[in-house]
GROMACS .gro file of C-alpha atoms in nm:
model
  176
    1MET     CA    1 -13.255 -17.325  -4.778
    2ALA     CA    2 -12.916 -17.477  -4.705
    3LEU     CA    3 -12.889 -17.788  -4.478
    4ILE     CA    4 -12.739 -17.660  -4.145
    5LYS     CA    5 -12.687 -17.932  -3.905
    6SER     CA    6 -12.547 -17.956  -3.551
    7VAL     CA    7 -12.324 -18.239  -3.449
    8ARG     CA    8 -12.157 -18.337  -3.130
    9GLY     CA    9 -12.280 -18.019  -2.980
   10PHE     CA   10 -12.145 -17.782  -3.239
   11THR     CA   11 -12.369 -17.568  -3.454
   12PRO     CA   12 -12.236 -17.395  -3.751
   13GLU     CA   13 -12.209 -17.006  -3.721
   14ILE     CA   14 -12.276 -16.817  -4.037
   15GLY     CA   15 -12.153 -16.448  -4.065
   16LYS     CA   16 -12.375 -16.176  -4.194
   17ASP     CA   17 -12.414 -16.097  -4.572
   18THR     CA   18 -12.317 -16.461  -4.650
   19PHE     CA   19 -12.495 -16.647  -4.929
   20LEU     CA   20 -12.563 -17.006  -4.869
   21ALA     CA   21 -12.706 -17.197  -5.190
   22GLU     CA   22 -13.015 -17.399  -5.135
   23ASN     CA   23 -12.831 -17.728  -5.146
   24ALA     CA   24 -12.516 -17.627  -4.976
   25THR     CA   25 -12.445 -17.852  -4.655
   26ILE     CA   26 -12.281 -17.705  -4.341
   27ILE     CA   27 -12.225 -17.944  -4.056
   28GLY     CA   28 -12.102 -17.926  -3.714
   29ASP     CA   29 -11.793 -17.709  -3.592
   30VAL     CA   30 -11.792 -17.458  -3.877
   31VAL     CA   31 -11.755 -17.089  -3.852
   32ILE     CA   32 -11.799 -16.869  -4.166
   33GLY     CA   33 -11.700 -16.507  -4.185
   34GLU     CA   34 -11.883 -16.210  -4.329
   35GLY     CA   35 -11.953 -16.155  -4.689
   36CYS     CA   36 -11.888 -16.517  -4.804
   37SER     CA   37 -12.066 -16.724  -5.057
   38ILE     CA   38 -12.105 -17.109  -5.033
   39TRP     CA   39 -12.229 -17.239  -5.371
   40TYR     CA   40 -12.456 -17.515  -5.506
   41GLY     CA   41 -12.366 -17.873  -5.398
   42THR     CA   42 -12.076 -17.771  -5.159
   43ILE     CA   43 -12.038 -17.943  -4.842
   44LEU     CA   44 -11.856 -17.826  -4.540
   45ARG     CA   45 -11.824 -18.122  -4.297
   46GLY     CA   46 -11.702 -17.993  -3.950
   47ASP     CA   47 -11.806 -18.310  -3.789
   48VAL     CA   48 -11.480 -18.449  -3.678
   49ASN     CA   49 -11.281 -18.123  -3.624
   50SER     CA   50 -11.322 -17.749  -3.685
   51ILE     CA   51 -11.343 -17.547  -4.017
   52ARG     CA   52 -11.276 -17.169  -3.981
   53ILE     CA   53 -11.342 -16.950  -4.306
   54GLY     CA   54 -11.245 -16.580  -4.292
   55ASN     CA   55 -11.431 -16.292  -4.464
   56GLY     CA   56 -11.501 -16.246  -4.821
   57VAL     CA   57 -11.435 -16.622  -4.909
   58ASN     CA   58 -11.610 -16.787  -5.201
   59ILE     CA   59 -11.629 -17.169  -5.206
   60GLN     CA   60 -11.765 -17.274  -5.546
   61ASP     CA   61 -11.998 -17.538  -5.682
   62GLY     CA   62 -11.944 -17.902  -5.580
   63SER     CA   63 -11.652 -17.849  -5.335
   64VAL     CA   64 -11.603 -18.058  -5.030
   65LEU     CA   65 -11.414 -17.956  -4.724
   66HIS     CA   66 -11.348 -18.209  -4.440
   67THR     CA   67 -11.098 -18.255  -4.161
   68LEU     CA   68 -10.919 -18.532  -3.959
   69TYR     CA   69 -11.026 -18.648  -3.630
   70GLN     CA   70 -10.802 -18.505  -3.353
   71LYS     CA   71 -10.542 -18.401  -3.611
   72PHE     CA   72 -10.596 -18.148  -3.883
   73THR     CA   73 -10.842 -17.854  -3.900
   74ILE     CA   74 -10.931 -17.651  -4.184
   75GLU     CA   75 -10.829 -17.283  -4.174
   76ILE     CA   76 -10.926 -17.045  -4.462
   77GLY     CA   77 -10.801 -16.680  -4.454
   78ASP     CA   78 -10.984 -16.369  -4.604
   79HIS     CA   79 -11.081 -16.318  -4.957
   80VAL     CA   80 -10.986 -16.679  -5.069
   81SER     CA   81 -11.152 -16.826  -5.372
   82ILE     CA   82 -11.192 -17.204  -5.393
   83GLY     CA   83 -11.298 -17.308  -5.738
   84HIS     CA   84 -11.553 -17.556  -5.851
   85ASN     CA   85 -11.526 -17.929  -5.721
   86VAL     CA   86 -11.232 -17.868  -5.510
   87THR     CA   87 -11.156 -18.108  -5.221
   88ILE     CA   88 -10.986 -17.960  -4.923
   89HIS     CA   89 -10.886 -18.205  -4.622
   90GLY     CA   90 -10.734 -18.075  -4.315
   91ALA     CA   91 -10.539 -17.789  -4.471
   92LYS     CA   92 -10.472 -17.420  -4.416
   93ILE     CA   93 -10.536 -17.169  -4.697
   94GLU     CA   94 -10.395 -16.812  -4.629
   95ASN     CA   95 -10.535 -16.480  -4.712
   96GLY     CA   96 -10.597 -16.400  -5.098
   97ALA     CA   97 -10.497 -16.737  -5.224
   98LEU     CA   98 -10.670 -16.914  -5.514
   99ILE     CA   99 -10.729 -17.290  -5.534
  100GLY     CA  100 -10.808 -17.383  -5.900
  101MET     CA  101 -11.103 -17.582  -6.013
  102GLY     CA  102 -11.088 -17.966  -5.950
  103SER     CA  103 -10.782 -17.944  -5.715
  104VAL     CA  104 -10.726 -18.141  -5.408
  105VAL     CA  105 -10.543 -18.005  -5.106
  106LEU     CA  106 -10.454 -18.276  -4.850
  107ASP     CA  107 -10.381 -18.299  -4.481
  108ASP     CA  108 -10.146 -18.036  -4.300
  109ALA     CA  109 -10.084 -17.867  -4.638
  110VAL     CA  110 -10.035 -17.497  -4.616
  111ILE     CA  111 -10.118 -17.264  -4.922
  112GLY     CA  112  -9.938 -16.932  -4.880
  113GLU     CA  113 -10.079 -16.595  -4.901
  114GLY     CA  114 -10.174 -16.498  -5.253
  115ALA     CA  115 -10.063 -16.831  -5.394
  116ILE     CA  116 -10.226 -16.991  -5.690
  117VAL     CA  117 -10.301 -17.362  -5.711
  118ALA     CA  118 -10.366 -17.434  -6.075
  119ALA     CA  119 -10.673 -17.627  -6.187
  120GLY     CA  120 -10.656 -18.015  -6.136
  121SER     CA  121 -10.359 -18.002  -5.910
  122VAL     CA  122 -10.314 -18.224  -5.616
  123VAL     CA  123 -10.128 -18.062  -5.312
  124LEU     CA  124  -9.993 -18.363  -5.120
  125ALA     CA  125 -10.004 -18.372  -4.728
  126LYS     CA  126  -9.760 -18.150  -4.551
  127THR     CA  127  -9.682 -17.965  -4.872
  128ARG     CA  128  -9.585 -17.581  -4.810
  129VAL     CA  129  -9.697 -17.372  -5.101
  130GLU     CA  130  -9.492 -17.047  -5.116
  131ALA     CA  131  -9.677 -16.737  -5.066
  132GLY     CA  132  -9.703 -16.549  -5.411
  133SER     CA  133  -9.633 -16.858  -5.618
  134ILE     CA  134  -9.798 -17.086  -5.860
  135TYR     CA  135  -9.813 -17.459  -5.796
  136ALA     CA  136  -9.955 -17.702  -6.066
  137GLY     CA  137  -9.976 -18.073  -6.143
  138VAL     CA  138  -9.999 -18.402  -5.983
  139PRO     CA  139  -9.853 -18.387  -5.738
  140ALA     CA  140  -9.847 -18.007  -5.729
  141ARG     CA  141  -9.503 -17.863  -5.786
  142PHE     CA  142  -9.356 -17.504  -5.787
  143VAL     CA  143  -9.396 -17.344  -6.119
  144LYS     CA  144  -9.304 -16.969  -6.054
  145LYS     CA  145  -9.319 -16.684  -5.851
  146VAL     CA  146  -9.583 -16.417  -5.945
  147ASP     CA  147  -9.576 -16.039  -5.903
  148PRO     CA  148  -9.737 -16.007  -5.547
  149GLU     CA  149  -9.955 -15.711  -5.658
  150GLN     CA  150 -10.060 -15.869  -5.975
  151ALA     CA  151 -10.165 -16.212  -5.793
  152LYS     CA  152 -10.347 -15.984  -5.520
  153GLU     CA  153 -10.523 -15.791  -5.785
  154ILE     CA  154 -10.628 -16.108  -5.982
  155ASN     CA  155 -10.740 -16.306  -5.675
  156GLN     CA  156 -10.911 -16.002  -5.509
  157LYS     CA  157 -11.104 -15.947  -5.847
  158ILE     CA  158 -11.236 -16.314  -5.847
  159ALA     CA  159 -11.339 -16.286  -5.469
  160THR     CA  160 -11.511 -15.957  -5.533
  161ASN     CA  161 -11.692 -16.091  -5.847
  162TYR     CA  162 -11.838 -16.400  -5.634
  163HIS     CA  163 -11.952 -16.146  -5.379
  164MET     CA  164 -12.134 -15.969  -5.669
  165TYR     CA  165 -12.280 -16.303  -5.799
  166ALA     CA  166 -12.404 -16.374  -5.449
  167SER     CA  167 -12.575 -16.060  -5.454
  168TRP     CA  168 -12.793 -16.147  -5.729
  169TYR     CA  169 -12.925 -16.448  -5.534
  170THR     CA  170 -12.956 -16.262  -5.209
  171GLU     CA  171 -13.187 -16.009  -5.373
  172GLU     CA  172 -13.428 -16.297  -5.388
  173GLY     CA  173 -13.412 -16.363  -5.011
  174ASN     CA  174 -13.153 -16.634  -4.997
  175GLN     CA  175 -12.904 -16.450  -4.751
  176VAL     CA  176 -12.826 -16.529  -4.381
   0.00000   0.00000   0.00000
């Protein structure tokens, strides 16, 4: 069973139909929506500020989400995919965005709706990633706009697939 720990009077809230891997760690002021999946080795550390996660979000293996005391929270919209080994620190990720594997998103950055952050990118503090665009590199820079319908379709497919993958595990009784 995942480690769910209260800190400073805050206890994580987990939405129904949400899969938590056995070694996921959810601490403090964390609210997770419905139909999400939090995968193996993932840490959601809401000890110093809040983390709010929408519905249908998947946070893949080895990712770490943390905040900045009295400054920056994490807000993640609906149907967001956060790839393997991503670090998000005090940022906002809007609906339908995709954060590629191994990326880093720093304090007060905003990833726009339907945007894609390419694998291995570093989104610096205070960066605004435009809705419906692709950013890549270190530091992440604008690459191109994407067709909004195509981006939505791709990002939604990934989110839907992860909901399906989670169902394989929840059949075995690992669901909240």
